[in-house]
GROMACS .gro file of C-alpha atoms in nm:
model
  227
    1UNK     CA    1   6.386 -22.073   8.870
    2UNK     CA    2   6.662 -22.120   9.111
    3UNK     CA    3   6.639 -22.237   9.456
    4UNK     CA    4   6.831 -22.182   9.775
    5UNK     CA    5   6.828 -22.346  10.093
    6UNK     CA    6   6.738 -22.081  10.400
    7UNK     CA    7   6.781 -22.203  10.769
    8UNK     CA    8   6.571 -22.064  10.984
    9UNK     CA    9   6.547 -22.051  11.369
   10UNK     CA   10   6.209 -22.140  11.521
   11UNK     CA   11   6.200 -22.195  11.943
   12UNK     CA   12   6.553 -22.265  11.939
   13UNK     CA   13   6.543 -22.565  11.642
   14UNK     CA   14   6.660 -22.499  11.330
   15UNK     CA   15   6.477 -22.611  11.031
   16UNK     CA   16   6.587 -22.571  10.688
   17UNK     CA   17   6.382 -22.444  10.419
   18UNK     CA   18   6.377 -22.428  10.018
   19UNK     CA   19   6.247 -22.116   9.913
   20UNK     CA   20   6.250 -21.963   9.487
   21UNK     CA   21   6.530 -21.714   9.469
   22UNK     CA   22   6.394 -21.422   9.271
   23UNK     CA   23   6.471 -21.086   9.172
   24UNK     CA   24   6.233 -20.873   9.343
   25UNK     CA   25   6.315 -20.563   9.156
   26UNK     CA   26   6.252 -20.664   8.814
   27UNK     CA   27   5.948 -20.786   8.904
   28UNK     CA   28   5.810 -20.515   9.038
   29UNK     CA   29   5.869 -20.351   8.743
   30UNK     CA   30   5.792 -20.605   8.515
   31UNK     CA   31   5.414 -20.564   8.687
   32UNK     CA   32   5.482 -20.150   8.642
   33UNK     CA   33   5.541 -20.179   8.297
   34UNK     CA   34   5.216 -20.387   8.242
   35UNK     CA   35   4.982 -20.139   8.302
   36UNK     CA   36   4.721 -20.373   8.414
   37UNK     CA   37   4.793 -20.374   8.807
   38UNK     CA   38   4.607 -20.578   9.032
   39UNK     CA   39   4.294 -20.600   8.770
   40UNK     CA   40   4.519 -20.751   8.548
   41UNK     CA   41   4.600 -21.060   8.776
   42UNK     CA   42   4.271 -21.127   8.822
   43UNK     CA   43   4.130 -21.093   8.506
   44UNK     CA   44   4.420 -21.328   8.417
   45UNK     CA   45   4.224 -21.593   8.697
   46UNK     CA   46   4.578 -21.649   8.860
   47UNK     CA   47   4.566 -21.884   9.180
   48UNK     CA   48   4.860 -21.777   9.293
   49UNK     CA   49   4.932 -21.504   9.439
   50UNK     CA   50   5.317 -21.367   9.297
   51UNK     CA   51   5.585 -21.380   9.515
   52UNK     CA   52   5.617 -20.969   9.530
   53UNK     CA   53   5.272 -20.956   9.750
   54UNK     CA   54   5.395 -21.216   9.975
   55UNK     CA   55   5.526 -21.086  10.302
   56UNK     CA   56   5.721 -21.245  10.547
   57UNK     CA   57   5.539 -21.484  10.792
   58UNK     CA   58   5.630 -21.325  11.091
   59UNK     CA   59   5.505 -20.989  10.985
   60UNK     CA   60   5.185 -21.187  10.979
   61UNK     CA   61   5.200 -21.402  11.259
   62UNK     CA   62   5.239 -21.015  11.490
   63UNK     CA   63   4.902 -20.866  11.320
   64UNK     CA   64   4.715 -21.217  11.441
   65UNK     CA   65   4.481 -21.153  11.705
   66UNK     CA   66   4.420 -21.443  11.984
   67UNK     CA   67   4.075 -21.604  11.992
   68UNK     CA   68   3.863 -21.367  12.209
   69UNK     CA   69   4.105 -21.100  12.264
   70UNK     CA   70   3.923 -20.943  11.943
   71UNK     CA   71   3.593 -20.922  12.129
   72UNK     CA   72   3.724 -20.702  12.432
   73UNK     CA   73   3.820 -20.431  12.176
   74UNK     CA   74   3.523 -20.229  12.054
   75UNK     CA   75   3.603 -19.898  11.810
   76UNK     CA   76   3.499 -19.568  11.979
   77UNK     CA   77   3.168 -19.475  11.814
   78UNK     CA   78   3.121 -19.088  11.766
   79UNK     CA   79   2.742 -18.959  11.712
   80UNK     CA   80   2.805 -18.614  11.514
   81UNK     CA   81   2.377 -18.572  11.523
   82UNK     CA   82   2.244 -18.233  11.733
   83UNK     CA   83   2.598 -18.083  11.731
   84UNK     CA   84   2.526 -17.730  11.687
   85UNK     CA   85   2.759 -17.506  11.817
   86UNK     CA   86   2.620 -17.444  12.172
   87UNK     CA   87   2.419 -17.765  12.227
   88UNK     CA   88   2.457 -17.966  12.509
   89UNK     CA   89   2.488 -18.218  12.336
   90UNK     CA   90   2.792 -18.095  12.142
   91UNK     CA   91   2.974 -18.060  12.483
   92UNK     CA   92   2.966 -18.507  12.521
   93UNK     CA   93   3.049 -18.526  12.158
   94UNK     CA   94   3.349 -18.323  12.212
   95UNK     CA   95   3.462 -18.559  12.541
   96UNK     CA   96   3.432 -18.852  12.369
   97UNK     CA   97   3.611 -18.731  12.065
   98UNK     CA   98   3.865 -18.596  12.302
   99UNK     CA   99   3.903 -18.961  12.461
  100UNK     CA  100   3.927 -19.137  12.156
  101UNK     CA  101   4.179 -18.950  11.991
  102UNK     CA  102   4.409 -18.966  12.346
  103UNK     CA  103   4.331 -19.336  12.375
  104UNK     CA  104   4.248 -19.513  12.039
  105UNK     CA  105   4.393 -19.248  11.785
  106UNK     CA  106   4.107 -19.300  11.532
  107UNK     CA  107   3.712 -19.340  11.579
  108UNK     CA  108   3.372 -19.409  11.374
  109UNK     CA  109   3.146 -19.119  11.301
  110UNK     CA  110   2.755 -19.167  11.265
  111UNK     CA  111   2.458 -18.965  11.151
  112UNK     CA  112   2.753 -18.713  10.988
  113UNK     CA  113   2.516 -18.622  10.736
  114UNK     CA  114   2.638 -18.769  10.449
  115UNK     CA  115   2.365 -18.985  10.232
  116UNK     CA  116   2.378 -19.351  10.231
  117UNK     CA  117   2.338 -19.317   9.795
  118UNK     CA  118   2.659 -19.078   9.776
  119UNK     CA  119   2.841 -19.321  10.008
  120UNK     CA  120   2.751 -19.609   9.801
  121UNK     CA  121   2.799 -19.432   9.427
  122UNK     CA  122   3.144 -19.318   9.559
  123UNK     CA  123   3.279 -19.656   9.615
  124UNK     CA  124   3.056 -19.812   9.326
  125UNK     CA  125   3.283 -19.546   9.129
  126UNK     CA  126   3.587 -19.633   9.231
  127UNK     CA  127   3.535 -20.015   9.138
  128UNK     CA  128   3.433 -19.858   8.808
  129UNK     CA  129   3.767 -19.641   8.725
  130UNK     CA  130   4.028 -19.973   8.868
  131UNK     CA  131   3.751 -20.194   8.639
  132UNK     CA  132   3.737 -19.975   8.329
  133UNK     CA  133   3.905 -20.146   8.012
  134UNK     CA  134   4.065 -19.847   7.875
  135UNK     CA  135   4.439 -19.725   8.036
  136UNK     CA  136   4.296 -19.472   8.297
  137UNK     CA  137   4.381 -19.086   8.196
  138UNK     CA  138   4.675 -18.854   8.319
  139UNK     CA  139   4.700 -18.784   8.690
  140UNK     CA  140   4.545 -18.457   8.660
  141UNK     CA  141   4.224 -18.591   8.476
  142UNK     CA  142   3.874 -18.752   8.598
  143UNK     CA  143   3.709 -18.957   8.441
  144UNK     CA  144   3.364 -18.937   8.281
  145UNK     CA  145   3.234 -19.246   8.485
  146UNK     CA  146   3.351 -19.156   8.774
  147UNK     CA  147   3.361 -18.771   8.806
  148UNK     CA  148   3.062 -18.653   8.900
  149UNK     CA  149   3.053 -18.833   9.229
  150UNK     CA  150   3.416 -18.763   9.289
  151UNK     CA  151   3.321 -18.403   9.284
  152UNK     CA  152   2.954 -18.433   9.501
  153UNK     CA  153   3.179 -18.699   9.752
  154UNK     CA  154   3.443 -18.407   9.781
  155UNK     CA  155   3.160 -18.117   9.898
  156UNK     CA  156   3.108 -18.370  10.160
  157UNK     CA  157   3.393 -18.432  10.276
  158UNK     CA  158   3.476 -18.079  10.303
  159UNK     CA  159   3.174 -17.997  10.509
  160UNK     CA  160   3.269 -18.286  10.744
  161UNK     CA  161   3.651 -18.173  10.754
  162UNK     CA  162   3.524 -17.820  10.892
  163UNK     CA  163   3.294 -18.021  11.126
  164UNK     CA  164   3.553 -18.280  11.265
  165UNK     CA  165   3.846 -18.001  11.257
  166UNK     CA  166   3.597 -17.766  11.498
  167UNK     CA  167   3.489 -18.037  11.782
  168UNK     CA  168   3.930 -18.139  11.756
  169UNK     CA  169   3.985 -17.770  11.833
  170UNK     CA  170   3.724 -17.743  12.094
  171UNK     CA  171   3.854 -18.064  12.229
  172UNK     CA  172   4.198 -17.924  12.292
  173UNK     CA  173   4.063 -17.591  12.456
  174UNK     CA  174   4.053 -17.371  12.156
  175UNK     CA  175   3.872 -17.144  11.980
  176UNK     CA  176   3.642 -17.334  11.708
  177UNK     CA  177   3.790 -17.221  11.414
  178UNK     CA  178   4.126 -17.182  11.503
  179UNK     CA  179   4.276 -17.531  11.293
  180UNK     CA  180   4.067 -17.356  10.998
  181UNK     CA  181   4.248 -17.046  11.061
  182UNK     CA  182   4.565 -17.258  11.068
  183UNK     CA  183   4.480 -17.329  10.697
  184UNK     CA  184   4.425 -17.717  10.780
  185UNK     CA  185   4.120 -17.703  10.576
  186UNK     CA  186   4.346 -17.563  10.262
  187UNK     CA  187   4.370 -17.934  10.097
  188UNK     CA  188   4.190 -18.250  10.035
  189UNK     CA  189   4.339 -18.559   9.881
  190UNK     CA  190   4.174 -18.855   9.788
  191UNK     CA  191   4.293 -19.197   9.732
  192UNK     CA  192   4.040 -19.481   9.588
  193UNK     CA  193   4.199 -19.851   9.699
  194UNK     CA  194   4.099 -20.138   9.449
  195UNK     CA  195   4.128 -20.463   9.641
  196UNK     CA  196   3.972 -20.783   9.494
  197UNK     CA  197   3.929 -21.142   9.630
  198UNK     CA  198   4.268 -21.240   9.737
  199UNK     CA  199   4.304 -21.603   9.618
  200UNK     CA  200   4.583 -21.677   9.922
  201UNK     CA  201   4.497 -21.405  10.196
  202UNK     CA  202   4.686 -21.619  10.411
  203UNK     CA  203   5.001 -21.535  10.281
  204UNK     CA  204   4.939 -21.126  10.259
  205UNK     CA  205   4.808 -20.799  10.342
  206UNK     CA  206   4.590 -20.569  10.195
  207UNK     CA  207   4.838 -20.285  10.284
  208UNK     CA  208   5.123 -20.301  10.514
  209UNK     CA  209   5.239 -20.138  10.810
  210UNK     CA  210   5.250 -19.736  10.688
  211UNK     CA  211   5.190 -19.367  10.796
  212UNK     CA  212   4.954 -19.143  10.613
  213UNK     CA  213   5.145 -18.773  10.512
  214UNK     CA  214   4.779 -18.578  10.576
  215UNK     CA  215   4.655 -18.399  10.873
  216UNK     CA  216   4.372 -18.644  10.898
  217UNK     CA  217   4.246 -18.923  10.709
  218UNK     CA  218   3.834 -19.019  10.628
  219UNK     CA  219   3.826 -19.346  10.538
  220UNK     CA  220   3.521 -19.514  10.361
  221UNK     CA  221   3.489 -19.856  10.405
  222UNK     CA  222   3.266 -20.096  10.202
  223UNK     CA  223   3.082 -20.397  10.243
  224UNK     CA  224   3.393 -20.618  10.240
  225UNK     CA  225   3.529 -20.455  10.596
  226UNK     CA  226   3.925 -20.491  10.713
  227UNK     CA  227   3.982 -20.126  10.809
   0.00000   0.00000   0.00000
């Protein structure tokens, strides 16, 4: 492999720096065309990481958080129990949902309803369809060891979309219903993440720096945290 000398500029001293040229784009799709994905590289036991997943250090070095800057920041906790349309207590739920959203932009929602066993069997089958040995089916396919809790996780999801969607209407002065009526309610897309032990997390990210196309986005986290 071919190296190249790159001078950077670091507090106003240059230092120069070797670094492997490569060609990005062929492999990318060199790991495309294997079929394998991230699974593959570990079953493989590599050590290190390939030079596509490595971002630039800077882009790290601006998501670092200073020591005990971390513990002034605490994620708005939402509690959805007793919010029946006309409780009192529905009323604070909506003002702090209404704060969260204008301050933080995202929050965490407890006692939604939602069983601890689904919670845990969705994300147990998810690790099953990114482990399975077999080339996963088409796009428009689920498989058998992972479908029936896609489809139970799904009802739930939908209940708590017409939940969440009601308290953001009521929070912006409108009628209950009126982002159902909108059709908001019309779509659900889920997306099942497969990240193993990084063997260098130093040197990237689990995802980068992006923009989700939905309305609103339910994330389930598991034991490993980072979101």
């Amino acid at each position: 492999m071919d190296k190249k000398m790159v001078v950077t500029s670091n507090g106003g001293e240059d230092e120069a720096q070797f670094k492997p040229e490569y060609d990005r784009k062929s492999e990318l799709k060199a790991f495309d065309d294997s079929k394998t994905g991230v699974k593959g590289l570990v079953d493989a036991g590599v050590m290190k990481i390939p030079c596509i997943f490595v971002h630039e250090k800077y882009k790290l070095n601006d998501l670092s958080i200073p020591d005990g800057i971390a513990a002034l920041f605490s994620v708005p906790v939402i509690d959805f129990e007793g919010i029946d349309r006309g409780s009192a207590q529905r009323g604070e739920t909506i003002t702090k949902l209404r704060d969260a959203c204008e301050k933080w932009g995202f929050f965490q929602v407890v006692n939604h309803g939602i069983p601890t066993c689904v919670m845990d069997d969705m994300i147990n089958g998810v690790r099953r369809f990114h482990e399975q040995d077999t080339e996963p089916p088409g796009p428009q396919e689920l498989p058998a060891l992972c479908r029936d809790i896609v489809i139970e996780y799904s009802k739930h999801m939908m209940r708590l979309g017409i939940m969440v969607f009601e308290l953001l209407s009521e929070a912006l002065g409108l009628n209950p219903d009126h982002l159902k009526d909108m059709d908001c309610l019309e779509g659900l897309y889920m997306v099942g993440h497969y990240y193993p032990a990084c063997p260098e997390p130093d040197l990237t990210l689990g995802t980068s720096n992006h923009a989700d196309s939905g309305f609103f986005t339910v994330l389930l986290q598991d034991q490993v945290g980072g979101l």
